[in-house]
Amino acid sequence: MMIKMRVNGKSHELDIQPGESLNLILREHLGLTGTKKGCDSGGCGACTVILNGRAVYSCMTYGPKADGGDLLTIEGLSKDGELDTIQRSFAELYAFQCGFCTPGFIMATKALLDSNPQPSDAEIREALVGNLCRCTGYTKIMEAVRGVSKKGG
Ligand code: FES
Ligand code: FES
């Protein structure tokens, strides 16, 4: 089946199988491998992207659901070779080690700060509850998100 979607501001028309996930479409059809495939079953958040303004697990979203949608992936954040404020904050505050979970955390953070630029710690935790990190212990990630929201993100 054919679907259309905008990804990082660019329109695409794609020939997909109805059962293909958005994760597979991004990585295999569009070569956007910044969106990671972790558990592939809704349990880790590594695959998080923003679809029509909301953070979603791309592994749990079927391609047809994204038809006509507006998608933002980690590749869409930097502008003119400059990292955006969330990416910078994660780098400056050492909020990752292996980095596998990082695109998902950054996209979940982006969705949070777009709707709530000054979240409380409880709101940050709630927004990131679906994202797992095996390396950092979360303290640095919290600091990075707080760092962006203080700067007005
Ligand atoms: S890869 Fe999608 S939630 Fe783990
Ligand atoms: S930095 Fe390794 S899983 Fe998060």
mmCIF file with all atom_site columns, N, CA and C in Angstrom, residues 51-121:
data_model
loop_
_atom_site.group_PDB
_atom_site.id
_atom_site.type_symbol
_atom_site.label_atom_id
_atom_site.label_alt_id
_atom_site.label_comp_id
_atom_site.label_asym_id
_atom_site.label_entity_id
_atom_site.label_seq_id
_atom_site.pdbx_PDB_ins_code
_atom_site.Cartn_x
_atom_site.Cartn_y
_atom_site.Cartn_z
_atom_site.occupancy
_atom_site.B_iso_or_equiv
_atom_site.pdbx_formal_charge
_atom_site.auth_seq_id
_atom_site.auth_comp_id
_atom_site.auth_asym_id
_atom_site.auth_atom_id
_atom_site.pdbx_PDB_model_num
ATOM 1   N N  . LEU A 1 51  ? 5.132  11.938 16.494 1.00 0.00 ? 51  LEU A N  1
ATOM 2   C CA . LEU A 1 51  ? 4.158  11.854 15.408 1.00 0.00 ? 51  LEU A CA 1
ATOM 3   C C  . LEU A 1 51  ? 3.013  12.817 15.730 1.00 0.00 ? 51  LEU A C  1
ATOM 4   N N  . ASN A 1 52  ? 2.815  13.784 14.850 1.00 0.00 ? 52  ASN A N  1
ATOM 5   C CA . ASN A 1 52  ? 1.765  14.794 15.042 1.00 0.00 ? 52  ASN A CA 1
ATOM 6   C C  . ASN A 1 52  ? 1.820  15.407 16.446 1.00 0.00 ? 52  ASN A C  1
ATOM 7   N N  . GLY A 1 53  ? 3.052  15.726 16.869 1.00 0.00 ? 53  GLY A N  1
ATOM 8   C CA . GLY A 1 53  ? 3.233  16.435 18.138 1.00 0.00 ? 53  GLY A CA 1
ATOM 9   C C  . GLY A 1 53  ? 3.309  15.553 19.368 1.00 0.00 ? 53  GLY A C  1
ATOM 10  N N  . ARG A 1 54  ? 3.108  14.257 19.215 1.00 0.00 ? 54  ARG A N  1
ATOM 11  C CA . ARG A 1 54  ? 3.120  13.363 20.389 1.00 0.00 ? 54  ARG A CA 1
ATOM 12  C C  . ARG A 1 54  ? 4.247  12.347 20.294 1.00 0.00 ? 54  ARG A C  1
ATOM 13  N N  . ALA A 1 55  ? 4.888  12.092 21.429 1.00 0.00 ? 55  ALA A N  1
ATOM 14  C CA . ALA A 1 55  ? 5.920  11.060 21.454 1.00 0.00 ? 55  ALA A CA 1
ATOM 15  C C  . ALA A 1 55  ? 5.252  9.693  21.327 1.00 0.00 ? 55  ALA A C  1
ATOM 16  N N  . VAL A 1 56  ? 5.736  8.886  20.395 1.00 0.00 ? 56  VAL A N  1
ATOM 17  C CA . VAL A 1 56  ? 5.193  7.526  20.233 1.00 0.00 ? 56  VAL A CA 1
ATOM 18  C C  . VAL A 1 56  ? 6.357  6.553  20.091 1.00 0.00 ? 56  VAL A C  1
ATOM 19  N N  . TYR A 1 57  ? 6.088  5.295  20.426 1.00 0.00 ? 57  TYR A N  1
ATOM 20  C CA . TYR A 1 57  ? 7.056  4.233  20.144 1.00 0.00 ? 57  TYR A CA 1
ATOM 21  C C  . TYR A 1 57  ? 6.904  3.885  18.663 1.00 0.00 ? 57  TYR A C  1
ATOM 22  N N  . SER A 1 58  ? 7.948  4.063  17.897 1.00 0.00 ? 58  SER A N  1
ATOM 23  C CA . SER A 1 58  ? 7.816  3.751  16.464 1.00 0.00 ? 58  SER A CA 1
ATOM 24  C C  . SER A 1 58  ? 7.696  2.249  16.230 1.00 0.00 ? 58  SER A C  1
ATOM 25  N N  . CYS A 1 59  ? 8.182  1.429  17.177 1.00 0.00 ? 59  CYS A N  1
ATOM 26  C CA . CYS A 1 59  ? 8.080  -0.032 16.988 1.00 0.00 ? 59  CYS A CA 1
ATOM 27  C C  . CYS A 1 59  ? 6.646  -0.513 17.170 1.00 0.00 ? 59  CYS A C  1
ATOM 28  N N  . MET A 1 60  ? 5.836  0.268  17.880 1.00 0.00 ? 60  MET A N  1
ATOM 29  C CA . MET A 1 60  ? 4.465  -0.143 18.177 1.00 0.00 ? 60  MET A CA 1
ATOM 30  C C  . MET A 1 60  ? 3.443  0.617  17.328 1.00 0.00 ? 60  MET A C  1
ATOM 31  N N  . THR A 1 61  ? 3.931  1.399  16.376 1.00 0.00 ? 61  THR A N  1
ATOM 32  C CA . THR A 1 61  ? 3.032  2.186  15.520 1.00 0.00 ? 61  THR A CA 1
ATOM 33  C C  . THR A 1 61  ? 3.090  1.597  14.120 1.00 0.00 ? 61  THR A C  1
ATOM 34  N N  . TYR A 1 62  ? 1.977  1.118  13.633 1.00 0.00 ? 62  TYR A N  1
ATOM 35  C CA . TYR A 1 62  ? 1.965  0.574  12.278 1.00 0.00 ? 62  TYR A CA 1
ATOM 36  C C  . TYR A 1 62  ? 2.060  1.708  11.267 1.00 0.00 ? 62  TYR A C  1
ATOM 37  N N  . GLY A 1 63  ? 2.746  1.419  10.165 1.00 0.00 ? 63  GLY A N  1
ATOM 38  C CA . GLY A 1 63  ? 2.935  2.419  9.119  1.00 0.00 ? 63  GLY A CA 1
ATOM 39  C C  . GLY A 1 63  ? 1.645  3.106  8.690  1.00 0.00 ? 63  GLY A C  1
ATOM 40  N N  . PRO A 1 64  ? 0.560  2.345  8.440  1.00 0.00 ? 64  PRO A N  1
ATOM 41  C CA . PRO A 1 64  ? -0.662 3.001  7.978  1.00 0.00 ? 64  PRO A CA 1
ATOM 42  C C  . PRO A 1 64  ? -1.177 4.055  8.948  1.00 0.00 ? 64  PRO A C  1
ATOM 43  N N  . LYS A 1 65  ? -0.854 3.912  10.239 1.00 0.00 ? 65  LYS A N  1
ATOM 44  C CA . LYS A 1 65  ? -1.297 4.900  11.236 1.00 0.00 ? 65  LYS A CA 1
ATOM 45  C C  . LYS A 1 65  ? -0.598 6.242  11.034 1.00 0.00 ? 65  LYS A C  1
ATOM 46  N N  . ALA A 1 66  ? 0.555  6.200  10.392 1.00 0.00 ? 66  ALA A N  1
ATOM 47  C CA . ALA A 1 66  ? 1.314  7.432  10.159 1.00 0.00 ? 66  ALA A CA 1
ATOM 48  C C  . ALA A 1 66  ? 0.965  8.071  8.815  1.00 0.00 ? 66  ALA A C  1
ATOM 49  N N  . ASP A 1 67  ? 0.038  7.437  8.074  1.00 0.00 ? 67  ASP A N  1
ATOM 50  C CA . ASP A 1 67  ? -0.324 7.977  6.758  1.00 0.00 ? 67  ASP A CA 1
ATOM 51  C C  . ASP A 1 67  ? -0.884 9.392  6.918  1.00 0.00 ? 67  ASP A C  1
ATOM 52  N N  . GLY A 1 68  ? -0.317 10.330 6.185  1.00 0.00 ? 68  GLY A N  1
ATOM 53  C CA . GLY A 1 68  ? -0.756 11.734 6.270  1.00 0.00 ? 68  GLY A CA 1
ATOM 54  C C  . GLY A 1 68  ? -0.159 12.456 7.458  1.00 0.00 ? 68  GLY A C  1
ATOM 55  N N  . GLY A 1 69  ? 0.696  11.779 8.207  1.00 0.00 ? 69  GLY A N  1
ATOM 56  C CA . GLY A 1 69  ? 1.209  12.369 9.454  1.00 0.00 ? 69  GLY A CA 1
ATOM 57  C C  . GLY A 1 69  ? 2.460  13.201 9.273  1.00 0.00 ? 69  GLY A C  1
ATOM 58  N N  . ASP A 1 70  ? 2.760  13.919 10.340 1.00 0.00 ? 70  ASP A N  1
ATOM 59  C CA . ASP A 1 70  ? 3.941  14.774 10.389 1.00 0.00 ? 70  ASP A CA 1
ATOM 60  C C  . ASP A 1 70  ? 4.872  14.194 11.447 1.00 0.00 ? 70  ASP A C  1
ATOM 61  N N  . LEU A 1 71  ? 6.047  13.804 11.013 1.00 0.00 ? 71  LEU A N  1
ATOM 62  C CA . LEU A 1 71  ? 6.945  13.072 11.892 1.00 0.00 ? 71  LEU A CA 1
ATOM 63  C C  . LEU A 1 71  ? 8.239  13.821 12.149 1.00 0.00 ? 71  LEU A C  1
ATOM 64  N N  . LEU A 1 72  ? 8.694  13.750 13.379 1.00 0.00 ? 72  LEU A N  1
ATOM 65  C CA . LEU A 1 72  ? 10.006 14.321 13.696 1.00 0.00 ? 72  LEU A CA 1
ATOM 66  C C  . LEU A 1 72  ? 10.853 13.208 14.294 1.00 0.00 ? 72  LEU A C  1
ATOM 67  N N  . THR A 1 73  ? 12.057 13.038 13.751 1.00 0.00 ? 73  THR A N  1
ATOM 68  C CA . THR A 1 73  ? 12.989 12.052 14.304 1.00 0.00 ? 73  THR A CA 1
ATOM 69  C C  . THR A 1 73  ? 14.230 12.804 14.784 1.00 0.00 ? 73  THR A C  1
ATOM 70  N N  . ILE A 1 74  ? 15.114 12.069 15.420 1.00 0.00 ? 74  ILE A N  1
ATOM 71  C CA . ILE A 1 74  ? 16.326 12.677 15.962 1.00 0.00 ? 74  ILE A CA 1
ATOM 72  C C  . ILE A 1 74  ? 17.117 13.420 14.871 1.00 0.00 ? 74  ILE A C  1
ATOM 73  N N  . GLU A 1 75  ? 17.043 12.921 13.636 1.00 0.00 ? 75  GLU A N  1
ATOM 74  C CA . GLU A 1 75  ? 17.788 13.567 12.549 1.00 0.00 ? 75  GLU A CA 1
ATOM 75  C C  . GLU A 1 75  ? 17.239 14.954 12.230 1.00 0.00 ? 75  GLU A C  1
ATOM 76  N N  . GLY A 1 76  ? 15.993 15.210 12.651 1.00 0.00 ? 76  GLY A N  1
ATOM 77  C CA . GLY A 1 76  ? 15.365 16.493 12.318 1.00 0.00 ? 76  GLY A CA 1
ATOM 78  C C  . GLY A 1 76  ? 15.632 17.591 13.332 1.00 0.00 ? 76  GLY A C  1
ATOM 79  N N  . LEU A 1 77  ? 16.387 17.287 14.375 1.00 0.00 ? 77  LEU A N  1
ATOM 80  C CA . LEU A 1 77  ? 16.566 18.302 15.429 1.00 0.00 ? 77  LEU A CA 1
ATOM 81  C C  . LEU A 1 77  ? 17.666 19.313 15.119 1.00 0.00 ? 77  LEU A C  1
ATOM 82  N N  . SER A 1 78  ? 18.797 18.845 14.632 1.00 0.00 ? 78  SER A N  1
ATOM 83  C CA . SER A 1 78  ? 19.896 19.795 14.404 1.00 0.00 ? 78  SER A CA 1
ATOM 84  C C  . SER A 1 78  ? 19.584 20.647 13.174 1.00 0.00 ? 78  SER A C  1
ATOM 85  N N  . LYS A 1 79  ? 20.055 21.880 13.221 1.00 0.00 ? 79  LYS A N  1
ATOM 86  C CA . LYS A 1 79  ? 19.834 22.804 12.097 1.00 0.00 ? 79  LYS A CA 1
ATOM 87  C C  . LYS A 1 79  ? 21.185 23.354 11.660 1.00 0.00 ? 79  LYS A C  1
ATOM 88  N N  . ASP A 1 80  ? 21.427 23.300 10.349 1.00 0.00 ? 80  ASP A N  1
ATOM 89  C CA . ASP A 1 80  ? 22.691 23.811 9.769  1.00 0.00 ? 80  ASP A CA 1
ATOM 90  C C  . ASP A 1 80  ? 23.909 23.252 10.505 1.00 0.00 ? 80  ASP A C  1
ATOM 91  N N  . GLY A 1 81  ? 23.854 21.974 10.824 1.00 0.00 ? 81  GLY A N  1
ATOM 92  C CA . GLY A 1 81  ? 24.999 21.333 11.462 1.00 0.00 ? 81  GLY A CA 1
ATOM 93  C C  . GLY A 1 81  ? 25.150 21.647 12.942 1.00 0.00 ? 81  GLY A C  1
ATOM 94  N N  . GLU A 1 82  ? 24.208 22.403 13.511 1.00 0.00 ? 82  GLU A N  1
ATOM 95  C CA . GLU A 1 82  ? 24.267 22.749 14.942 1.00 0.00 ? 82  GLU A CA 1
ATOM 96  C C  . GLU A 1 82  ? 23.291 21.867 15.711 1.00 0.00 ? 82  GLU A C  1
ATOM 97  N N  . LEU A 1 83  ? 23.773 21.272 16.807 1.00 0.00 ? 83  LEU A N  1
ATOM 98  C CA . LEU A 1 83  ? 22.867 20.508 17.653 1.00 0.00 ? 83  LEU A CA 1
ATOM 99  C C  . LEU A 1 83  ? 21.808 21.423 18.242 1.00 0.00 ? 83  LEU A C  1
ATOM 100 N N  . ASP A 1 84  ? 20.629 20.888 18.503 1.00 0.00 ? 84  ASP A N  1
ATOM 101 C CA . ASP A 1 84  ? 19.618 21.724 19.151 1.00 0.00 ? 84  ASP A CA 1
ATOM 102 C C  . ASP A 1 84  ? 19.892 21.759 20.666 1.00 0.00 ? 84  ASP A C  1
ATOM 103 N N  . THR A 1 85  ? 19.108 22.537 21.385 1.00 0.00 ? 85  THR A N  1
ATOM 104 C CA . THR A 1 85  ? 19.422 22.781 22.804 1.00 0.00 ? 85  THR A CA 1
ATOM 105 C C  . THR A 1 85  ? 19.336 21.497 23.631 1.00 0.00 ? 85  THR A C  1
ATOM 106 N N  . ILE A 1 86  ? 18.420 20.609 23.285 1.00 0.00 ? 86  ILE A N  1
ATOM 107 C CA . ILE A 1 86  ? 18.298 19.366 24.071 1.00 0.00 ? 86  ILE A CA 1
ATOM 108 C C  . ILE A 1 86  ? 19.519 18.485 23.813 1.00 0.00 ? 86  ILE A C  1
ATOM 109 N N  . GLN A 1 87  ? 19.893 18.338 22.563 1.00 0.00 ? 87  GLN A N  1
ATOM 110 C CA . GLN A 1 87  ? 21.076 17.526 22.240 1.00 0.00 ? 87  GLN A CA 1
ATOM 111 C C  . GLN A 1 87  ? 22.318 18.093 22.929 1.00 0.00 ? 87  GLN A C  1
ATOM 112 N N  . ARG A 1 88  ? 22.444 19.423 22.906 1.00 0.00 ? 88  ARG A N  1
ATOM 113 C CA . ARG A 1 88  ? 23.613 20.061 23.539 1.00 0.00 ? 88  ARG A CA 1
ATOM 114 C C  . ARG A 1 88  ? 23.636 19.787 25.032 1.00 0.00 ? 88  ARG A C  1
ATOM 115 N N  . SER A 1 89  ? 22.464 19.917 25.658 1.00 0.00 ? 89  SER A N  1
ATOM 116 C CA . SER A 1 89  ? 22.391 19.718 27.098 1.00 0.00 ? 89  SER A CA 1
ATOM 117 C C  . SER A 1 89  ? 22.772 18.277 27.463 1.00 0.00 ? 89  SER A C  1
ATOM 118 N N  . PHE A 1 90  ? 22.288 17.296 26.697 1.00 0.00 ? 90  PHE A N  1
ATOM 119 C CA . PHE A 1 90  ? 22.646 15.900 26.965 1.00 0.00 ? 90  PHE A CA 1
ATOM 120 C C  . PHE A 1 90  ? 24.157 15.702 26.818 1.00 0.00 ? 90  PHE A C  1
ATOM 121 N N  . ALA A 1 91  ? 24.755 16.346 25.822 1.00 0.00 ? 91  ALA A N  1
ATOM 122 C CA . ALA A 1 91  ? 26.198 16.185 25.611 1.00 0.00 ? 91  ALA A CA 1
ATOM 123 C C  . ALA A 1 91  ? 26.985 16.912 26.709 1.00 0.00 ? 91  ALA A C  1
ATOM 124 N N  . GLU A 1 92  ? 26.595 18.158 26.998 1.00 0.00 ? 92  GLU A N  1
ATOM 125 C CA . GLU A 1 92  ? 27.363 18.958 27.968 1.00 0.00 ? 92  GLU A CA 1
ATOM 126 C C  . GLU A 1 92  ? 27.266 18.387 29.376 1.00 0.00 ? 92  GLU A C  1
ATOM 127 N N  . LEU A 1 93  ? 26.129 17.764 29.701 1.00 0.00 ? 93  LEU A N  1
ATOM 128 C CA . LEU A 1 93  ? 25.939 17.255 31.063 1.00 0.00 ? 93  LEU A CA 1
ATOM 129 C C  . LEU A 1 93  ? 26.148 15.735 31.151 1.00 0.00 ? 93  LEU A C  1
ATOM 130 N N  . TYR A 1 94  ? 26.775 15.164 30.123 1.00 0.00 ? 94  TYR A N  1
ATOM 131 C CA . TYR A 1 94  ? 27.147 13.734 30.134 1.00 0.00 ? 94  TYR A CA 1
ATOM 132 C C  . TYR A 1 94  ? 25.953 12.829 30.444 1.00 0.00 ? 94  TYR A C  1
ATOM 133 N N  . ALA A 1 95  ? 24.842 13.073 29.746 1.00 0.00 ? 95  ALA A N  1
ATOM 134 C CA . ALA A 1 95  ? 23.624 12.324 30.040 1.00 0.00 ? 95  ALA A CA 1
ATOM 135 C C  . ALA A 1 95  ? 23.529 11.019 29.252 1.00 0.00 ? 95  ALA A C  1
ATOM 136 N N  . PHE A 1 96  ? 24.641 10.530 28.745 1.00 0.00 ? 96  PHE A N  1
ATOM 137 C CA . PHE A 1 96  ? 24.633 9.216  28.098 1.00 0.00 ? 96  PHE A CA 1
ATOM 138 C C  . PHE A 1 96  ? 26.007 8.582  28.212 1.00 0.00 ? 96  PHE A C  1
ATOM 139 N N  . GLN A 1 97  ? 26.009 7.253  28.054 1.00 0.00 ? 97  GLN A N  1
ATOM 140 C CA . GLN A 1 97  ? 27.281 6.528  28.002 1.00 0.00 ? 97  GLN A CA 1
ATOM 141 C C  . GLN A 1 97  ? 27.350 5.783  26.669 1.00 0.00 ? 97  GLN A C  1
ATOM 142 N N  . CYS A 1 98  ? 26.646 4.640  26.561 1.00 0.00 ? 98  CYS A N  1
ATOM 143 C CA . CYS A 1 98  ? 26.701 3.949  25.252 1.00 0.00 ? 98  CYS A CA 1
ATOM 144 C C  . CYS A 1 98  ? 25.920 4.731  24.204 1.00 0.00 ? 98  CYS A C  1
ATOM 145 N N  . GLY A 1 99  ? 24.894 5.465  24.640 1.00 0.00 ? 99  GLY A N  1
ATOM 146 C CA . GLY A 1 99  ? 24.137 6.319  23.720 1.00 0.00 ? 99  GLY A CA 1
ATOM 147 C C  . GLY A 1 99  ? 22.993 5.642  22.997 1.00 0.00 ? 99  GLY A C  1
ATOM 148 N N  . PHE A 1 100 ? 22.801 4.336  23.233 1.00 0.00 ? 100 PHE A N  1
ATOM 149 C CA . PHE A 1 100 ? 21.754 3.638  22.467 1.00 0.00 ? 100 PHE A CA 1
ATOM 150 C C  . PHE A 1 100 ? 20.358 4.169  22.798 1.00 0.00 ? 100 PHE A C  1
ATOM 151 N N  . CYS A 1 101 ? 20.150 4.511  24.050 1.00 0.00 ? 101 CYS A N  1
ATOM 152 C CA . CYS A 1 101 ? 18.824 4.992  24.467 1.00 0.00 ? 101 CYS A CA 1
ATOM 153 C C  . CYS A 1 101 ? 18.616 6.473  24.158 1.00 0.00 ? 101 CYS A C  1
ATOM 154 N N  . THR A 1 102 ? 19.702 7.175  23.836 1.00 0.00 ? 102 THR A N  1
ATOM 155 C CA . THR A 1 102 ? 19.687 8.644  23.828 1.00 0.00 ? 102 THR A CA 1
ATOM 156 C C  . THR A 1 102 ? 18.707 9.257  22.815 1.00 0.00 ? 102 THR A C  1
ATOM 157 N N  . PRO A 1 103 ? 18.651 8.791  21.572 1.00 0.00 ? 103 PRO A N  1
ATOM 158 C CA . PRO A 1 103 ? 17.675 9.411  20.654 1.00 0.00 ? 103 PRO A CA 1
ATOM 159 C C  . PRO A 1 103 ? 16.248 9.336  21.205 1.00 0.00 ? 103 PRO A C  1
ATOM 160 N N  . GLY A 1 104 ? 15.904 8.209  21.823 1.00 0.00 ? 104 GLY A N  1
ATOM 161 C CA . GLY A 1 104 ? 14.562 8.066  22.386 1.00 0.00 ? 104 GLY A CA 1
ATOM 162 C C  . GLY A 1 104 ? 14.333 9.036  23.529 1.00 0.00 ? 104 GLY A C  1
ATOM 163 N N  . PHE A 1 105 ? 15.326 9.163  24.421 1.00 0.00 ? 105 PHE A N  1
ATOM 164 C CA . PHE A 1 105 ? 15.187 10.118 25.526 1.00 0.00 ? 105 PHE A CA 1
ATOM 165 C C  . PHE A 1 105 ? 15.059 11.547 25.004 1.00 0.00 ? 105 PHE A C  1
ATOM 166 N N  . ILE A 1 106 ? 15.854 11.864 24.006 1.00 0.00 ? 106 ILE A N  1
ATOM 167 C CA . ILE A 1 106 ? 15.836 13.239 23.485 1.00 0.00 ? 106 ILE A CA 1
ATOM 168 C C  . ILE A 1 106 ? 14.492 13.543 22.819 1.00 0.00 ? 106 ILE A C  1
ATOM 169 N N  . MET A 1 107 ? 13.939 12.586 22.088 1.00 0.00 ? 107 MET A N  1
ATOM 170 C CA . MET A 1 107 ? 12.654 12.847 21.439 1.00 0.00 ? 107 MET A CA 1
ATOM 171 C C  . MET A 1 107 ? 11.524 12.919 22.467 1.00 0.00 ? 107 MET A C  1
ATOM 172 N N  . ALA A 1 108 ? 11.589 12.084 23.506 1.00 0.00 ? 108 ALA A N  1
ATOM 173 C CA . ALA A 1 108 ? 10.565 12.175 24.570 1.00 0.00 ? 108 ALA A CA 1
ATOM 174 C C  . ALA A 1 108 ? 10.688 13.521 25.288 1.00 0.00 ? 108 ALA A C  1
ATOM 175 N N  . THR A 1 109 ? 11.924 13.977 25.486 1.00 0.00 ? 109 THR A N  1
ATOM 176 C CA . THR A 1 109 ? 12.146 15.283 26.126 1.00 0.00 ? 109 THR A CA 1
ATOM 177 C C  . THR A 1 109 ? 11.623 16.404 25.247 1.00 0.00 ? 109 THR A C  1
ATOM 178 N N  . LYS A 1 110 ? 11.871 16.299 23.957 1.00 0.00 ? 110 LYS A N  1
ATOM 179 C CA . LYS A 1 110 ? 11.397 17.330 23.010 1.00 0.00 ? 110 LYS A CA 1
ATOM 180 C C  . LYS A 1 110 ? 9.864  17.438 23.071 1.00 0.00 ? 110 LYS A C  1
ATOM 181 N N  . ALA A 1 111 ? 9.191  16.285 23.049 1.00 0.00 ? 111 ALA A N  1
ATOM 182 C CA . ALA A 1 111 ? 7.719  16.310 23.107 1.00 0.00 ? 111 ALA A CA 1
ATOM 183 C C  . ALA A 1 111 ? 7.251  16.947 24.411 1.00 0.00 ? 111 ALA A C  1
ATOM 184 N N  . LEU A 1 112 ? 7.948  16.625 25.505 1.00 0.00 ? 112 LEU A N  1
ATOM 185 C CA . LEU A 1 112 ? 7.568  17.205 26.802 1.00 0.00 ? 112 LEU A CA 1
ATOM 186 C C  . LEU A 1 112 ? 7.751  18.718 26.784 1.00 0.00 ? 112 LEU A C  1
ATOM 187 N N  . LEU A 1 113 ? 8.951  19.180 26.390 1.00 0.00 ? 113 LEU A N  1
ATOM 188 C CA . LEU A 1 113 ? 9.245  20.611 26.505 1.00 0.00 ? 113 LEU A CA 1
ATOM 189 C C  . LEU A 1 113 ? 8.460  21.451 25.491 1.00 0.00 ? 113 LEU A C  1
ATOM 190 N N  . ASP A 1 114 ? 8.071  20.852 24.373 1.00 0.00 ? 114 ASP A N  1
ATOM 191 C CA . ASP A 1 114 ? 7.236  21.590 23.416 1.00 0.00 ? 114 ASP A CA 1
ATOM 192 C C  . ASP A 1 114 ? 5.874  21.903 24.022 1.00 0.00 ? 114 ASP A C  1
ATOM 193 N N  . SER A 1 115 ? 5.383  20.996 24.881 1.00 0.00 ? 115 SER A N  1
ATOM 194 C CA . SER A 1 115 ? 4.058  21.237 25.457 1.00 0.00 ? 115 SER A CA 1
ATOM 195 C C  . SER A 1 115 ? 4.149  21.839 26.855 1.00 0.00 ? 115 SER A C  1
ATOM 196 N N  . ASN A 1 116 ? 5.302  21.689 27.498 1.00 0.00 ? 116 ASN A N  1
ATOM 197 C CA . ASN A 1 116 ? 5.462  22.153 28.878 1.00 0.00 ? 116 ASN A CA 1
ATOM 198 C C  . ASN A 1 116 ? 6.926  22.583 29.076 1.00 0.00 ? 116 ASN A C  1
ATOM 199 N N  . PRO A 1 117 ? 7.245  23.836 28.734 1.00 0.00 ? 117 PRO A N  1
ATOM 200 C CA . PRO A 1 117 ? 8.653  24.265 28.733 1.00 0.00 ? 117 PRO A CA 1
ATOM 201 C C  . PRO A 1 117 ? 9.308  24.311 30.109 1.00 0.00 ? 117 PRO A C  1
ATOM 202 N N  . GLN A 1 118 ? 8.529  24.344 31.174 1.00 0.00 ? 118 GLN A N  1
ATOM 203 C CA . GLN A 1 118 ? 9.112  24.404 32.518 1.00 0.00 ? 118 GLN A CA 1
ATOM 204 C C  . GLN A 1 118 ? 8.561  23.272 33.383 1.00 0.00 ? 118 GLN A C  1
ATOM 205 N N  . PRO A 1 119 ? 8.842  22.042 33.042 1.00 0.00 ? 119 PRO A N  1
ATOM 206 C CA . PRO A 1 119 ? 8.248  20.925 33.795 1.00 0.00 ? 119 PRO A CA 1
ATOM 207 C C  . PRO A 1 119 ? 8.866  20.775 35.178 1.00 0.00 ? 119 PRO A C  1
ATOM 208 N N  . SER A 1 120 ? 8.072  20.279 36.100 1.00 0.00 ? 120 SER A N  1
ATOM 209 C CA . SER A 1 120 ? 8.600  19.914 37.420 1.00 0.00 ? 120 SER A CA 1
ATOM 210 C C  . SER A 1 120 ? 9.363  18.598 37.281 1.00 0.00 ? 120 SER A C  1
ATOM 211 N N  . ASP A 1 121 ? 10.126 18.229 38.320 1.00 0.00 ? 121 ASP A N  1
ATOM 212 C CA . ASP A 1 121 ? 10.827 16.943 38.278 1.00 0.00 ? 121 ASP A CA 1
ATOM 213 C C  . ASP A 1 121 ? 9.835  15.788 38.109 1.00 0.00 ? 121 ASP A C  1
#
